[in-house]
Every structure is written in C-alpha cells, then in structure tokens.
Amino acid sequence: MTNNNFTWWKHGVIYQIYPRSYMDTNNDGIGDLPGITSRLDYLKWLGVDAIWISPCFKSPMDDFGYDVADYRDIDPMFGTMDDFDDLLAAAHERDLKVILDFVPNHSSHEHPWFQESRSSRDNPKADWYTWRDAKPDGSPPNNWVAVFGGSAWEWDETRQQYYLHMFLKEQPDLNWRNPEVKAEMLDTIRFWMAKGVDGFRVDVAHFCMKDPELRDNPVNENRETFFKDKGAWDSLHHVNDSGHEDIHQLFREFRQVFDEFEHISPRYSIGEIHLEDTEEWGTYYGNDDELHMPFNFKLLSADWNAAAVRSVVDEMEAVVPAHGWPNAVLGNHDEPRIAARYGVENARLAAMLLLTLRGTPTMYYGDELGMPDTHIPADKQQDPWGLRVPGLDLGRDPERTPMQWDDSKYAGFSEAEPWLPVGADLETYNVLAQKADDASTLNFYRTLLQLRKDEAALHAGDYTPLDVATDNVYVYERHTANDKLIVALNFANEARDVALPVSGSVLLSSHPDSSLDGKTLRLAANAGCIIKT
Ligand code: NOJ
C-alpha cells in the first residue's frame, strides 16, 4: 500500500499532450517525441507539474495509437526509444513528471499476439483474446455493441469464430482472465516504471473485466444518454460488457506493481472510468489499494450553470473516500474543447474552476490559449469514430488539431502540412502572441497556476461550498488550518453582485472589471475572482 504523503500527483497539475499534434520536428506533419522535448521549457514556464502523453507506442494508427502493436516500443512516427529516454531525462531535469497511457483492454489487430491467436484454435496464444463460437444461426455470441458502432463481434474465417472488440474491429479485446495475459501486461507496466516513468493513465480501465459468461446487456428502453447520443451504444445498459466486480481485484494487482516502485519515487495511476452513477464511480478508489483514482469526467457533462456545476462537485466530494483524492478535467482528446463547449467568453471562468477545485486538475494542451475547436472539412476528417458512425457528430478531430505556437502558416507546429488543419483564429490563439500580452488567456493560466502553487489552501485545502443569494454564481471556500480563500464564479452572461460572508482582498480576477467593495463582490459577466479573507 502506498503511503499517504502529500505527493506530486496530489498537489500538482497534469497537462495532457496528444503527441500527434504537439510539435513536429521531422516535418512529416505529425508531432513527435523530440518535439515534446523541445517544448518542455514552455511547459515549465507555464507552470504545470506533469505531462500525460497519449499513446506513443508502435501502432498502425487505426485509432491513432489507442491500438497498440508493441507495448514496449515507440512508434517510428513519434521517434525512437532513445528519443523517449531523452524526453524522460529532460523532463526530470526540469522536475516535470511523465505519465504514459496504458491501453490494456485491447491491442491492435496487428499485434503479433493477435496474429498468433487468430491463426488457429489451439496455438499458444489462442486464448489471449476473447473468442466465441457463433450462435446456431450464425449470429454473434451476444448482443454487445462496439463503442465505435456496430456489433462488438467480428467473424474470423480462419478460426471460424467471432472475436470481441469493444472499439474498432482493428482493436481486439485482450482476455484479462488469462493469467499469461495478465502477467505479460503487468510486466509491461514494470518495464516503463523501471525506466523512471512516473505514472500511467489507464485507458477504459474498467472494460478489462467483463461478465465471465458474456451474457447479453439489458436493453436501454428509455435511451437516456450519459454524455452525448452515441447511437447504438446507447441502446443497451452496459452492465455485462465492462466493470465486472472482478475488476477491483485486477486493479489491486495493478496497484501492487506501481507500489513496487514507490520506494524509488511516488508513482501514479488514474483510470479512464466513465460511469453515470457517482457512487459506483467512488468505489473505484478501493481501499487505497486500487488505481490511485478514477478520472472524474462529471464536469464535462454538467450544464454550464452555477447550480449544475456545484451539484456535480458536491456529489463527487461526497463519494471520494477519506483516503482518496479528487480530480477534475474539463477537456481531453475525446471531447469538444472548453471554448467550444461553453463559448470562448467562458474560457477563463472554466480555467478558474478547474484550477481551484480540490483535487488534481488535468489540463488539455491548447486550452491554456482558450483555443476553440477547429472545423474539419469532410475531406480532411481522420477520426474513425466520426467516419464510422456518421450523422451524430462524434468525430474527435476538432479538438485534436495542431498546437498553435505562432501565427505562421502551420502555427509553428511543423513546416509541412499538418495531419489535421490548423485552427482558424491563429492570430489570436497562439503562444507567441499571448506570451507577449499580459492580459492574454495564456498569462492568466500561468498566473493561476502560480497562485495554485503558492497557496496551500488551493493545492491542499478543504472545500466548502457557500450558499449565496445571487443567482448563477458559484462560491466556495478553500481552506487550511491557517488560510482561507473564497472562489466566486459568475456563470451568468451579465455582471452580478454577490454578498460575501466576510471581506478580503482580491488575489486574482479573471476580468479587469470585477471589483470588491467591503463584502460586496461585483463580478463581470462570465468572470471569477479568488479572494483572500
Ligand atoms: C478511450 C480513449 O480516450 C479514446 O481516445 C480511444 O479511442 C478509446 N479509449 C479506445 O482506446
């Protein structure tokens, strides 16, 4: 079991990098690891503590790296293992932690394990994936559907059996109930930990354990949807295709591997676990013996108003156990960007929310510029989800476009045409311009990140929501034994006066035209303030 020290992954801020889109040094239009290394000084300047790099392992890129063909090698598109070692060393020199992306539920169909597994019914890896006979009428073994559309089963001519794939058919699901698979995959974590990697984000972590009998999922009669309408995916209740209770034992085994390295330096694991039920989500904290935390995605689906956001935070706070530590996320490579979801005028308000809640925030690259989503013309679309489930606007390309370093043709990302188009308002949304402008969103993020570091109440303190009479304003206290801060966030599109319980001084204001007069705080539209009392 890990000690409960107040370590980097609790007080720090994590910054997610989508490696295809961060920085291209070999001018092939696709980002690479040396590119990330070349931007570490920027990240240090910005003030984040850790980077999480989406998968950079060998892959045919059917799902842009979330389809791994060798868990222990770097894809040549991103560089070499030496490039990775250089990146890790350069990050550590700057006291930046490095978190990688572990994709345990499925490999690529090009992984040699799957090639062997599909070659016959009795080869040594025959049971490394989930194979089943057809029903007597030739149809798939059960009613499960793939997240990316269609049946979750694909017929294989050689084996005359179906294999399971919860995502693309090019992403066959590994069989985690096979001890050899488990041993090999846990050793993979050891391989990277031994290099000094500081942690893993675990992709669709709870998908690893399904109902052992692979029973049908119950039909979702009401078609209520959690995030956005995902078509056939929403036609079922996902009770048998993921999150079987055995997952907790598996996560305990994951944790033991992380803990093997804890005496060298604290390690971190966060599971990508989308669940509607907040209490069930809370069980993924285990007894301080499973993954360190499940990702908290609830804010991403909350309505953007003070009451809705507060209730999501309060519900989450209520289920995080005493030994656990919360976290928050407002953007990632699967969701529209902050500025697209809430409007560019809300970019700073969202930043203040994300970086002042209790728990570990994960930022998404480019959000520090207030960058909106980028429109992708039909002939430039890349994301298999968008292409394979047409008509529902599920494509994730708009939030995956190149990082905008300057206003040159390809945004300083590359000298070649990037794999996805560069965003439209390049003159406004680029690092060079915003660095030079004290009033920019980028400098606001930087100041906020510094304040979060400086103020123990922000990075370590308790959270207490305050009831205020003003409509659509969310106010909470962050406090330690010695310090108390008030955070006030105005979700309204007009100025609001808020009566605070005490007076104080403004530490940071997202907009210049907010002001504090005694106990009366005037917040500009979509503005937030941090007040020291
Ligand atoms: C979740 C990842 O975040 C997403 O990008 C990916 O497509 C699926 N898992 C499949 O690995």
Tab-separated table of C-alpha atoms and ligand atoms in Angstrom, residues 16 18 52 54-55 63-67 101 103 105-106 147-148 166-168 171 201-204 272 274 297 332-334 383-385 396 400, ligand 1:
chain	number	residue	atom	x	y	z
A	16	GLN	CA	-2.247	16.228	-21.438
A	18	TYR	CA	-1.739	14.470	-27.811
A	52	TRP	CA	0.494	12.838	-19.709
A	54	SER	CA	-1.415	9.921	-25.150
A	55	PRO	CA	-0.114	6.636	-26.634
A	63	ASP	CA	-7.332	4.688	-33.611
A	64	PHE	CA	-4.287	6.957	-33.575
A	65	GLY	CA	-2.254	4.980	-31.073
A	66	TYR	CA	-5.062	3.549	-28.946
A	67	ASP	CA	-4.391	0.383	-30.942
A	101	ASP	CA	-1.031	5.935	-21.496
A	103	VAL	CA	-4.123	0.630	-23.190
A	105	ASN	CA	-8.399	-3.550	-22.820
A	106	HIS	CA	-7.409	-4.107	-26.425
A	147	VAL	CA	-18.423	1.935	-28.809
A	148	PHE	CA	-17.460	2.886	-32.355
A	166	MET	CA	-15.395	-3.132	-27.793
A	167	PHE	CA	-13.990	-0.445	-30.115
A	168	LEU	CA	-12.869	-0.943	-33.736
A	171	GLN	CA	-8.806	-3.302	-31.695
A	201	ARG	CA	-3.347	6.881	-17.352
A	202	VAL	CA	-5.216	3.620	-17.916
A	203	ASP	CA	-7.424	3.593	-20.996
A	204	VAL	CA	-11.034	2.370	-20.492
A	272	GLU	CA	-10.385	6.231	-17.513
A	274	HIS	CA	-16.824	6.726	-17.405
A	297	PHE	CA	-15.472	13.274	-16.064
A	332	ASN	CA	-9.345	15.927	-23.421
A	333	HIS	CA	-8.761	14.351	-26.836
A	334	ASP	CA	-12.255	12.814	-26.833
A	383	ASP	CA	-11.182	10.089	-36.639
A	384	PRO	CA	-12.553	6.574	-37.212
A	385	TRP	CA	-15.382	7.167	-34.748
A	396	ARG	CA	-12.920	13.997	-32.361
A	400	ARG	CA	-7.052	17.311	-31.849
B	1	NOJ	C1	-10.540	5.939	-24.770
B	1	NOJ	C2	-9.609	6.894	-25.419
B	1	NOJ	O1	-9.578	8.092	-24.688
B	1	NOJ	C3	-10.099	7.079	-26.831
B	1	NOJ	O2	-9.427	8.105	-27.495
B	1	NOJ	C4	-9.945	5.758	-27.560
B	1	NOJ	O3	-10.467	5.887	-28.858
B	1	NOJ	C5	-10.668	4.660	-26.820
B	1	NOJ	N1	-10.420	4.670	-25.418
B	1	NOJ	C6	-10.248	3.311	-27.331
B	1	NOJ	O4	-8.961	3.010	-26.847
